[in-house]
XYZ file of N, CA and C in Angstrom:
738
model
N 46.648 122.842 -42.058
C 45.321 122.255 -41.893
C 44.551 123.034 -40.834
N 43.350 123.519 -41.183
C 42.554 124.242 -40.211
C 42.056 123.287 -39.134
N 41.668 123.856 -38.002
C 41.210 123.022 -36.885
C 39.942 122.272 -37.257
N 39.006 122.965 -37.965
C 37.762 122.303 -38.385
C 38.058 121.180 -39.367
N 38.979 121.410 -40.264
C 39.381 120.406 -41.247
C 39.991 119.207 -40.543
N 40.847 119.455 -39.559
C 41.462 118.362 -38.796
C 40.410 117.572 -38.032
N 39.409 118.249 -37.498
C 38.356 117.581 -36.736
C 37.604 116.575 -37.597
N 37.389 116.930 -38.857
C 36.693 116.031 -39.773
C 37.475 114.727 -39.935
N 38.794 114.819 -40.077
C 39.599 113.620 -40.262
C 39.833 112.888 -38.947
N 39.785 113.613 -37.839
C 39.919 112.965 -36.544
C 38.765 111.998 -36.325
N 37.590 112.351 -36.788
C 36.445 111.453 -36.680
C 36.707 110.157 -37.433
N 37.330 110.264 -38.612
C 37.652 109.078 -39.392
C 38.665 108.195 -38.710
N 39.676 108.815 -38.109
C 40.688 108.048 -37.366
C 40.028 107.305 -36.215
N 39.167 108.000 -35.479
C 38.525 107.403 -34.305
C 37.617 106.237 -34.680
N 37.032 106.281 -35.866
C 36.118 105.227 -36.292
C 36.837 103.923 -36.614
N 38.075 104.020 -37.070
C 38.762 102.818 -37.550
C 39.923 102.374 -36.659
N 40.327 103.206 -35.719
C 41.442 102.834 -34.853
C 41.119 103.192 -33.411
N 41.242 102.226 -32.521
C 40.935 102.436 -31.118
C 42.094 103.140 -30.433
N 41.876 104.382 -30.001
C 42.892 105.137 -29.278
C 42.640 105.008 -27.787
N 43.700 104.710 -27.050
C 43.585 104.500 -25.605
C 44.391 105.543 -24.840
N 43.964 105.811 -23.626
C 44.631 106.813 -22.789
C 46.056 106.417 -22.420
N 46.380 105.144 -22.585
C 47.728 104.678 -22.261
C 48.656 104.653 -23.478
N 48.138 104.979 -24.655
C 48.912 104.865 -25.892
C 50.023 105.905 -25.993
N 51.157 105.456 -26.527
C 52.224 106.353 -26.962
C 52.143 106.375 -28.489
N 51.967 107.561 -29.061
C 51.622 107.688 -30.475
C 52.641 108.529 -31.227
N 52.916 108.130 -32.465
C 53.772 108.893 -33.369
C 52.912 109.468 -34.484
N 52.977 110.790 -34.669
C 52.279 111.471 -35.746
C 53.305 111.813 -36.821
N 53.309 111.028 -37.902
C 54.303 111.178 -38.967
C 53.862 112.253 -39.948
N 54.717 113.245 -40.180
C 54.356 114.340 -41.065
C 53.253 115.182 -40.459
N 53.472 115.660 -39.256
C 52.420 116.329 -38.486
C 52.006 117.670 -39.072
N 52.835 118.261 -39.941
C 52.490 119.556 -40.512
C 52.334 120.615 -39.432
N 51.273 121.419 -39.539
C 51.071 122.498 -38.577
C 50.502 122.005 -37.254
N 50.192 120.713 -37.146
C 49.862 120.133 -35.849
C 48.417 120.210 -35.413
N 47.497 120.561 -36.314
C 46.085 120.627 -35.911
C 45.563 119.264 -35.496
N 45.895 118.233 -36.276
C 45.473 116.881 -35.919
C 46.228 116.386 -34.688
N 47.488 116.763 -34.578
C 48.296 116.393 -33.406
C 47.627 116.858 -32.121
N 47.151 118.086 -32.140
C 46.499 118.646 -30.945
C 45.286 117.818 -30.549
N 44.516 117.358 -31.527
C 43.342 116.530 -31.234
C 43.744 115.144 -30.750
N 44.753 114.566 -31.373
C 45.234 113.246 -30.961
C 45.736 113.264 -29.518
N 46.392 114.340 -29.129
C 46.986 114.421 -27.789
C 45.950 114.344 -26.678
N 44.688 114.629 -27.008
C 43.616 114.573 -26.020
C 43.076 113.162 -25.825
N 43.512 112.229 -26.698
C 42.997 110.858 -26.659
C 44.023 109.835 -26.165
N 45.299 110.245 -26.080
C 46.362 109.285 -25.765
C 47.251 109.830 -24.646
N 48.198 108.990 -24.202
C 49.092 109.406 -23.128
C 50.148 110.393 -23.605
N 50.829 110.045 -24.705
C 51.902 110.893 -25.228
C 51.923 110.852 -26.746
N 52.316 111.971 -27.350
C 52.441 112.066 -28.806
C 53.818 112.615 -29.164
N 54.469 111.964 -30.116
C 55.641 112.553 -30.762
C 55.192 113.047 -32.122
N 55.275 114.351 -32.344
C 54.864 114.972 -33.603
C 56.113 115.195 -34.444
N 56.122 114.598 -35.611
C 57.343 114.439 -36.404
C 57.146 115.073 -37.782
N 58.059 115.980 -38.180
C 57.948 116.588 -39.507
C 59.320 117.022 -39.999
N 59.464 117.094 -41.329
C 60.740 117.460 -41.934
C 60.938 118.973 -42.002
N 59.845 119.723 -41.857
C 59.897 121.174 -42.037
C 60.000 121.916 -40.707
N 61.049 122.696 -40.499
C 61.151 123.508 -39.277
C 59.999 124.502 -39.156
N 59.532 125.021 -40.297
C 58.427 125.977 -40.270
C 57.143 125.315 -39.777
N 56.895 124.073 -40.212
C 55.710 123.357 -39.760
C 55.779 123.066 -38.260
N 56.947 122.642 -37.803
C 57.114 122.370 -36.374
C 56.893 123.639 -35.555
N 57.396 124.756 -36.047
C 57.212 126.035 -35.341
C 55.738 126.379 -35.222
N 54.989 126.209 -36.327
C 53.552 126.491 -36.291
C 52.815 125.520 -35.382
N 53.225 124.242 -35.424
C 52.578 123.231 -34.583
C 52.726 123.579 -33.105
N 53.891 124.058 -32.738
C 54.131 124.430 -31.339
C 53.253 125.595 -30.912
N 52.914 126.460 -31.862
C 52.044 127.589 -31.542
C 50.594 127.151 -31.410
N 50.209 126.126 -32.177
C 48.833 125.635 -32.117
C 48.559 124.903 -30.801
N 49.512 124.084 -30.377
C 49.305 123.352 -29.122
C 50.602 123.263 -28.332
N 50.519 123.661 -27.082
C 51.637 123.545 -26.156
C 51.349 122.476 -25.095
N 50.521 121.502 -25.471
C 50.165 120.427 -24.544
C 51.424 119.735 -24.033
N 51.456 119.458 -22.759
C 52.655 118.890 -22.136
C 52.933 117.459 -22.578
N 51.934 116.796 -23.144
C 52.154 115.405 -23.569
C 52.551 115.302 -25.048
N 52.890 116.439 -25.680
C 53.365 116.443 -27.065
C 54.854 116.765 -27.102
N 55.616 115.929 -27.801
C 57.022 116.203 -28.080
C 57.157 116.455 -29.569
N 57.659 117.621 -29.942
C 57.829 117.970 -31.348
C 59.241 117.602 -31.785
N 59.321 116.955 -32.943
C 60.606 116.433 -33.409
C 60.805 116.732 -34.886
N 61.998 117.161 -35.247
C 62.340 117.453 -36.629
C 63.082 116.270 -37.229
N 62.639 115.805 -38.405
C 63.318 114.679 -39.019
C 62.670 114.278 -40.333
N 63.295 113.344 -41.009
C 62.873 112.877 -42.331
C 62.194 111.520 -42.189
N 60.919 111.443 -42.575
C 60.173 110.192 -42.422
C 60.762 109.072 -43.256
N 61.429 109.394 -44.366
C 62.037 108.344 -45.185
C 63.301 107.783 -44.539
N 63.738 108.388 -43.440
C 64.884 107.880 -42.685
C 64.465 107.377 -41.310
N 63.161 107.202 -41.150
C 62.606 106.813 -39.853
C 63.217 105.528 -39.326
N 63.516 104.587 -40.213
C 64.060 103.298 -39.771
C 65.466 103.424 -39.187
N 66.136 104.570 -39.430
C 67.492 104.759 -38.893
C 67.491 105.403 -37.515
N 66.333 105.843 -37.043
C 66.240 106.491 -35.734
C 66.018 105.420 -34.670
N 67.094 104.988 -34.054
C 67.033 103.875 -33.102
C 66.116 104.169 -31.923
N 66.015 105.443 -31.539
C 65.174 105.783 -30.380
C 63.693 105.563 -30.664
N 63.316 105.427 -31.942
C 61.927 105.208 -32.302
C 61.589 103.732 -32.509
N 62.578 102.897 -32.634
C 62.347 101.495 -32.983
C 61.542 100.778 -31.893
N 60.455 100.118 -32.286
C 59.592 99.363 -31.362
C 59.107 100.213 -30.190
N 58.801 101.485 -30.452
C 58.519 102.418 -29.358
C 57.077 102.888 -29.260
N 56.264 102.683 -30.297
C 54.945 103.315 -30.328
C 53.812 102.295 -30.409
N 52.772 102.562 -29.609
C 51.562 101.730 -29.665
C 50.757 102.026 -30.924
N 50.756 103.295 -31.332
C 49.994 103.737 -32.494
C 50.851 104.693 -33.329
N 50.641 104.629 -34.619
C 51.263 105.581 -35.541
C 50.190 106.102 -36.482
N 50.185 107.393 -36.697
C 49.274 108.026 -37.648
C 50.097 108.741 -38.709
N 49.800 108.454 -39.975
C 50.427 109.166 -41.096
C 49.298 109.709 -41.962
N 48.840 110.885 -41.605
C 47.672 111.486 -42.248
C 48.113 112.525 -43.272
N 47.754 112.297 -44.524
C 48.076 113.230 -45.607
C 49.563 113.533 -45.651
N 50.371 112.525 -45.393
C 51.816 112.734 -45.329
C 52.571 111.958 -46.398
N 52.168 110.717 -46.666
C 52.959 109.832 -47.516
C 53.113 110.348 -48.936
N 52.091 111.030 -49.465
C 52.170 111.485 -50.853
C 53.076 112.701 -51.044
N 53.673 113.186 -49.955
C 54.698 114.231 -50.086
C 56.096 113.622 -50.153
N 56.170 112.306 -50.112
C 57.466 111.614 -50.090
C 57.623 110.774 -51.348
N 58.668 111.036 -52.095
C 58.897 110.258 -53.311
C 59.138 108.796 -52.970
N 59.839 108.537 -51.875
C 60.130 107.168 -51.448
C 59.224 106.792 -50.282
N 57.913 106.766 -50.536
C 56.983 106.513 -49.439
C 57.047 105.068 -48.955
N 57.513 104.157 -49.790
C 57.648 102.771 -49.331
C 58.677 102.670 -48.203
N 59.780 103.405 -48.328
C 60.782 103.414 -47.256
C 60.203 104.026 -45.987
N 59.368 105.048 -46.143
C 58.709 105.641 -44.978
C 57.796 104.635 -44.300
N 57.068 103.843 -45.089
C 56.191 102.814 -44.534
C 56.994 101.751 -43.793
N 58.148 101.403 -44.307
C 59.018 100.442 -43.621
C 59.467 101.012 -42.279
N 59.759 102.322 -42.246
C 60.136 102.963 -40.993
C 58.999 102.999 -39.999
N 57.786 103.226 -40.491
C 56.607 103.198 -39.628
C 56.446 101.817 -39.013
N 56.590 100.799 -39.823
C 56.477 99.424 -39.327
C 57.487 99.171 -38.213
N 58.731 99.586 -38.409
C 59.783 99.337 -37.421
C 59.584 100.157 -36.152
N 58.920 101.302 -36.255
C 58.714 102.143 -35.074
C 57.589 101.630 -34.179
N 56.719 100.777 -34.721
C 55.622 100.235 -33.927
C 56.106 99.156 -32.962
N 55.469 99.090 -31.822
C 55.664 97.959 -30.916
C 55.011 96.722 -31.545
N 55.409 95.522 -31.134
C 54.716 94.325 -31.615
C 53.215 94.439 -31.357
N 52.425 94.157 -32.368
C 50.968 94.263 -32.341
C 50.493 95.723 -32.327
N 51.425 96.677 -32.470
C 51.035 98.080 -32.567
C 50.243 98.335 -33.834
N 49.459 99.401 -33.836
C 48.526 99.670 -34.921
C 48.829 101.021 -35.570
N 48.670 101.066 -36.893
C 48.884 102.334 -37.580
C 47.675 102.688 -38.448
N 47.495 103.987 -38.619
C 46.496 104.539 -39.527
C 47.242 105.361 -40.556
N 46.937 105.161 -41.834
C 47.601 105.948 -42.870
C 46.624 106.215 -43.998
N 46.807 107.339 -44.655
C 46.077 107.585 -45.888
C 46.972 108.370 -46.829
N 46.721 108.191 -48.116
C 47.434 108.979 -49.112
C 46.556 109.102 -50.346
N 46.726 110.178 -51.066
C 45.864 110.423 -52.214
C 46.228 109.517 -53.381
N 45.250 109.307 -54.246
C 45.447 108.520 -55.459
C 45.560 109.445 -56.664
N 46.269 108.994 -57.655
C 46.469 109.804 -58.848
C 45.312 109.600 -59.812
N 44.175 110.224 -59.480
C 43.041 110.052 -60.385
C 41.959 111.105 -60.202
N 42.345 112.304 -59.814
C 41.322 113.336 -59.684
C 41.912 114.715 -59.843
N 41.031 115.719 -59.776
C 41.481 117.091 -59.908
C 42.324 117.529 -58.714
N 42.348 116.728 -57.632
C 43.199 117.078 -56.507
C 44.652 117.127 -56.960
N 45.065 116.142 -57.752
C 46.442 116.119 -58.238
C 46.743 117.378 -59.039
N 45.824 117.740 -59.943
C 46.032 118.938 -60.746
C 46.117 120.177 -59.864
N 45.254 120.233 -58.857
C 45.259 121.382 -57.959
C 46.569 121.478 -57.194
N 47.057 120.352 -56.701
C 48.306 120.369 -55.949
C 49.485 120.775 -56.841
N 49.482 120.289 -58.078
C 50.563 120.649 -58.999
C 50.531 122.150 -59.278
N 49.328 122.685 -59.495
C 49.200 124.117 -59.741
C 49.694 124.914 -58.538
N 49.221 124.529 -57.360
C 49.593 125.286 -56.164
C 51.063 125.135 -55.821
N 51.676 124.039 -56.249
C 53.086 123.819 -55.970
C 54.005 124.326 -57.074
N 53.444 124.810 -58.166
C 54.299 125.242 -59.268
C 53.847 126.554 -59.897
N 52.821 127.180 -59.325
C 52.302 128.409 -59.909
C 53.376 129.478 -60.000
N 53.448 130.093 -61.158
C 54.369 131.212 -61.339
C 53.764 132.171 -62.354
N 54.296 133.360 -62.400
C 53.948 134.388 -63.370
C 55.183 135.277 -63.470
N 55.237 136.161 -64.447
C 56.456 136.979 -64.583
C 56.903 137.670 -63.300
N 55.947 138.103 -62.478
C 56.365 138.837 -61.280
C 56.923 137.922 -60.187
N 56.707 136.576 -60.326
C 57.200 135.645 -59.310
C 58.364 134.787 -59.795
N 58.825 135.003 -61.017
C 59.864 134.152 -61.586
C 61.145 134.149 -60.767
N 61.482 135.290 -60.198
C 62.718 135.383 -59.411
C 62.721 134.385 -58.267
N 61.569 134.206 -57.601
C 61.476 133.320 -56.446
C 61.286 131.857 -56.851
N 60.650 131.636 -58.009
C 60.290 130.281 -58.413
C 61.324 129.607 -59.308
N 62.331 130.319 -59.719
C 63.326 129.766 -60.643
C 63.979 128.505 -60.065
N 63.873 127.424 -60.827
C 64.502 126.166 -60.419
C 63.695 125.326 -59.454
N 62.502 125.794 -59.044
C 61.712 125.034 -58.067
C 60.960 123.895 -58.749
N 60.929 122.738 -58.122
C 60.146 121.599 -58.597
C 59.147 121.208 -57.512
N 57.895 121.040 -57.921
C 56.881 120.672 -56.933
C 57.095 119.227 -56.483
N 56.643 118.933 -55.277
C 56.818 117.601 -54.692
C 55.454 117.067 -54.267
N 54.932 116.161 -55.051
C 53.651 115.541 -54.736
C 53.604 114.205 -55.446
N 53.459 113.113 -54.686
C 53.605 111.778 -55.253
C 52.427 110.880 -54.848
N 51.245 111.097 -55.432
C 50.092 110.246 -55.106
C 50.331 108.808 -55.543
N 49.644 107.890 -54.879
C 49.794 106.473 -55.198
C 49.171 106.187 -56.559
N 49.915 105.513 -57.431
C 49.472 105.298 -58.807
C 48.719 103.976 -58.989
N 48.767 103.101 -57.988
C 48.155 101.792 -58.138
C 46.779 101.695 -57.516
N 46.299 100.461 -57.418
C 44.976 100.176 -56.862
C 45.060 99.951 -55.351
N 43.900 99.825 -54.740
C 43.840 99.506 -53.315
C 44.511 98.168 -53.038
N 44.250 97.179 -53.896
C 44.860 95.859 -53.709
C 46.384 95.933 -53.788
N 46.897 96.778 -54.666
C 48.357 96.929 -54.784
C 48.946 97.612 -53.551
N 48.213 98.574 -52.999
C 48.669 99.221 -51.768
C 48.672 98.219 -50.616
N 47.614 97.424 -50.545
C 47.515 96.402 -49.505
C 48.642 95.383 -49.636
N 48.953 94.991 -50.863
C 50.039 94.045 -51.094
C 51.382 94.623 -50.666
N 51.589 95.905 -50.922
C 52.819 96.560 -50.499
C 52.964 96.528 -48.982
N 51.870 96.804 -48.276
C 51.903 96.763 -46.809
C 52.197 95.354 -46.307
N 51.585 94.359 -46.946
C 51.802 92.963 -46.541
C 53.252 92.556 -46.755
N 53.847 92.991 -47.836
C 55.254 92.664 -48.116
C 56.189 93.280 -47.088
N 55.812 94.432 -46.557
C 56.617 95.061 -45.513
C 56.533 94.269 -44.219
N 55.382 93.600 -44.004
C 55.215 92.799 -42.801
C 53.949 93.078 -42.027
N 53.180 94.071 -42.448
C 51.942 94.410 -41.751
C 50.937 93.265 -41.837
N 50.099 93.167 -40.815
C 49.042 92.158 -40.768
C 47.717 92.850 -40.444
N 46.634 92.079 -40.484
C 45.291 92.604 -40.187
C 45.038 93.904 -40.956
N 45.329 93.887 -42.236
C 45.266 95.099 -43.048
C 43.839 95.340 -43.529
N 43.308 96.498 -43.205
C 41.999 96.931 -43.692
C 42.253 98.129 -44.603
N 42.026 97.951 -45.883
C 42.432 98.950 -46.867
C 41.257 99.259 -47.792
N 40.875 100.528 -47.897
C 39.725 100.906 -48.715
C 40.020 102.189 -49.496
N 39.201 102.408 -50.519
C 39.181 103.700 -51.195
C 38.163 104.590 -50.495
N 38.475 105.857 -50.432
C 37.586 106.796 -49.761
C 37.607 108.120 -50.523
N 36.446 108.631 -50.842
C 36.343 109.933 -51.494
C 35.882 110.945 -50.454
N 36.703 111.915 -50.180
C 36.392 112.924 -49.174
C 36.208 114.267 -49.864
N 35.125 114.944 -49.546
C 34.901 116.291 -50.063
C 34.985 117.279 -48.909
N 35.832 118.244 -49.089
C 36.041 119.244 -48.055
C 35.736 120.619 -48.632
N 34.849 121.340 -47.957
C 34.452 122.668 -48.405
C 35.168 123.718 -47.563
N 35.798 124.646 -48.245
C 36.546 125.700 -47.559
C 35.936 127.060 -47.863
N 35.766 127.845 -46.833
C 35.440 129.243 -47.030
C 36.728 129.991 -47.394
N 36.580 131.226 -47.804
C 37.715 132.009 -48.277
C 38.885 132.003 -47.290
N 38.594 132.363 -46.045
C 39.665 132.454 -45.046
C 40.268 131.087 -44.749
N 39.428 130.032 -44.758
C 39.942 128.682 -44.520
C 40.868 128.250 -45.642
N 40.508 128.576 -46.883
C 41.363 128.218 -48.016
C 42.726 128.886 -47.895
N 42.721 130.150 -47.505
C 43.986 130.870 -47.353
C 44.826 130.294 -46.223
N 44.181 129.643 -45.262
C 44.911 129.038 -44.145
C 45.394 127.633 -44.477
N 44.562 126.855 -45.205
C 44.859 125.442 -45.444
C 45.812 125.233 -46.609
N 45.492 125.793 -47.769
C 46.257 125.469 -48.971
C 47.731 125.858 -48.914
N 48.097 126.950 -48.239
C 49.537 127.237 -48.141
C 50.350 126.131 -47.471
N 49.698 125.282 -46.671
C 50.447 124.184 -46.051
C 50.881 123.156 -47.092
N 50.257 123.189 -48.290
C 50.647 122.303 -49.385
C 51.752 122.904 -50.246
N 52.048 124.174 -50.049
C 52.866 124.925 -50.990
C 54.295 125.089 -50.467
N 55.126 124.084 -50.776
C 56.503 124.108 -50.306
C 57.306 125.273 -50.842
N 56.881 125.823 -51.985
C 57.626 126.918 -52.580
C 57.568 128.199 -51.756
N 56.652 128.271 -50.795
C 56.543 129.487 -49.984
C 57.822 129.768 -49.202
N 58.628 128.726 -48.957
C 59.893 128.923 -48.260
C 60.823 129.839 -49.043
N 60.576 129.980 -50.347
C 61.411 130.811 -51.203
C 61.020 132.297 -51.147
N 59.863 132.581 -50.571
C 59.336 133.938 -50.621
C 59.594 134.690 -49.316
N 59.921 135.979 -49.407
C 60.019 136.795 -48.190
C 58.641 136.970 -47.573
N 58.601 137.203 -46.275
C 57.336 137.284 -45.553
C 56.392 138.316 -46.157
N 56.906 139.438 -46.611
C 56.042 140.503 -47.114
C 55.464 140.220 -48.500
N 55.866 139.078 -49.112
C 55.358 138.713 -50.431
C 54.435 137.490 -50.401
N 54.443 136.764 -49.295
C 53.731 135.490 -49.255
C 52.233 135.639 -49.442
N 51.612 136.580 -48.750
C 50.155 136.719 -48.818
C 49.702 137.029 -50.244
N 50.421 137.910 -50.930
C 50.061 138.258 -52.305
C 50.230 137.056 -53.230
N 51.305 136.281 -53.018
C 51.533 135.106 -53.857
C 50.443 134.054 -53.643
N 50.061 133.825 -52.392
C 49.007 132.848 -52.088
C 47.710 133.253 -52.775
N 47.362 134.527 -52.720
C 46.143 135.003 -53.365
C 46.204 134.765 -54.866
N 47.349 135.070 -55.474
C 47.502 134.845 -56.914
C 47.380 133.359 -57.263
N 48.021 132.508 -56.478
C 48.020 131.069 -56.755
C 46.620 130.485 -56.624
N 45.888 130.873 -55.585
C 44.529 130.371 -55.404
C 43.600 130.894 -56.492
N 43.786 132.151 -56.885
C 42.984 132.705 -57.969
C 43.213 131.922 -59.251
N 44.459 131.578 -59.523
C 44.796 130.833 -60.726
C 44.248 129.403 -60.661
N 44.369 128.770 -59.501
C 43.955 127.369 -59.361
C 42.442 127.212 -59.391
N 41.728 128.168 -58.814
C 40.274 128.030 -58.677
C 39.495 129.037 -59.516
N 40.206 129.932 -60.206
C 39.593 130.918 -61.089
C 38.726 131.916 -60.330
N 38.864 131.947 -59.045
C 38.134 132.918 -58.237
C 38.806 133.013 -56.883
N 38.597 134.105 -56.212
C 39.078 134.211 -54.840
C 37.947 134.706 -53.942
N 36.733 134.391 -54.339
C 35.554 134.753 -53.565
C 34.732 133.499 -53.289
N 33.929 133.545 -52.244
C 33.043 132.422 -51.966
C 33.742 131.252 -51.331
N 33.393 130.044 -51.812
C 33.898 128.822 -51.208
C 34.623 127.965 -52.238
N 35.511 127.098 -51.732
C 36.255 126.172 -52.577
C 35.954 124.752 -52.121
N 35.723 123.879 -53.077
C 35.477 122.482 -52.753
C 36.637 121.636 -53.261
N 37.258 120.894 -52.367
C 38.352 120.017 -52.738
C 37.883 118.572 -52.606
N 37.911 117.841 -53.704
C 37.564 116.425 -53.700
C 38.840 115.610 -53.588
N 38.912 114.791 -52.554
C 40.142 114.075 -52.247
C 39.911 112.571 -52.348
N 40.444 111.909 -53.387
C 40.366 110.449 -53.444
C 41.524 109.850 -52.657
N 41.208 109.083 -51.638
C 42.231 108.553 -50.745
C 42.251 107.030 -50.750
N 43.410 106.501 -50.477
C 43.519 105.126 -50.015
C 43.744 105.213 -48.517
N 42.850 104.593 -47.761
C 42.959 104.621 -46.307
C 43.237 103.211 -45.816
N 44.191 103.076 -44.937
C 44.555 101.751 -44.434
C 44.789 101.781 -42.937
N 44.361 100.721 -42.297
C 44.662 100.471 -40.881
C 45.306 99.091 -40.819
N 46.402 98.973 -40.102
C 47.122 97.695 -40.067
C 47.878 97.550 -38.757
N 48.304 96.320 -38.484
C 49.073 96.029 -37.272
C 50.457 95.464 -37.638
N 51.347 95.607 -36.680
C 52.676 95.007 -36.839
C 52.604 93.552 -36.402
């Protein structure tokens, strides 16, 4: 996620969730840490949590703020991490849940990691737009010259298939209260260089490629997905956004 892109979503977080200088915050699925860096300026401490060692490495390069602790782990196993239980005033899961096949278990872990009356912000994409098609293309693009690296790879993207009311009901069943849940359509415009920086963060298959092949593969994948590699790219993101308390 580019810094400008993260700033756009940081505004949304700030509008719906009150961040305090005394807050201890968990950033679930922090990715490259652009949003983490912004969050760290609003709260006392942040634990940035991701399953990918590569993402954690990049996040550490983006921000070395002393109030950020970077942690490697699986969000679907969050409820088993005793050190996180009842530990956080705020939890943010931004663009993270739809990368998890068992996102309900991740939500249960988020609930357990919050302190009583703690607040969380979460969003995940819905299965009803070209975003899904774009993610599938970028996560599964291959051609004869890339078959060696892509053999056996399956893309991982699991947008929510139900309605806002169904998402809200799922949160209520877990135990969340004061649930504010809405649909949100976000349009993000990327220039060429921004697209090359942002979209690879969606492409788990890049772990299969040697460093000297990644840039060429990214260019091919973006060309295939958008039919051009010049100018700007517009990504329309249909989201379910929710704010809730424990």
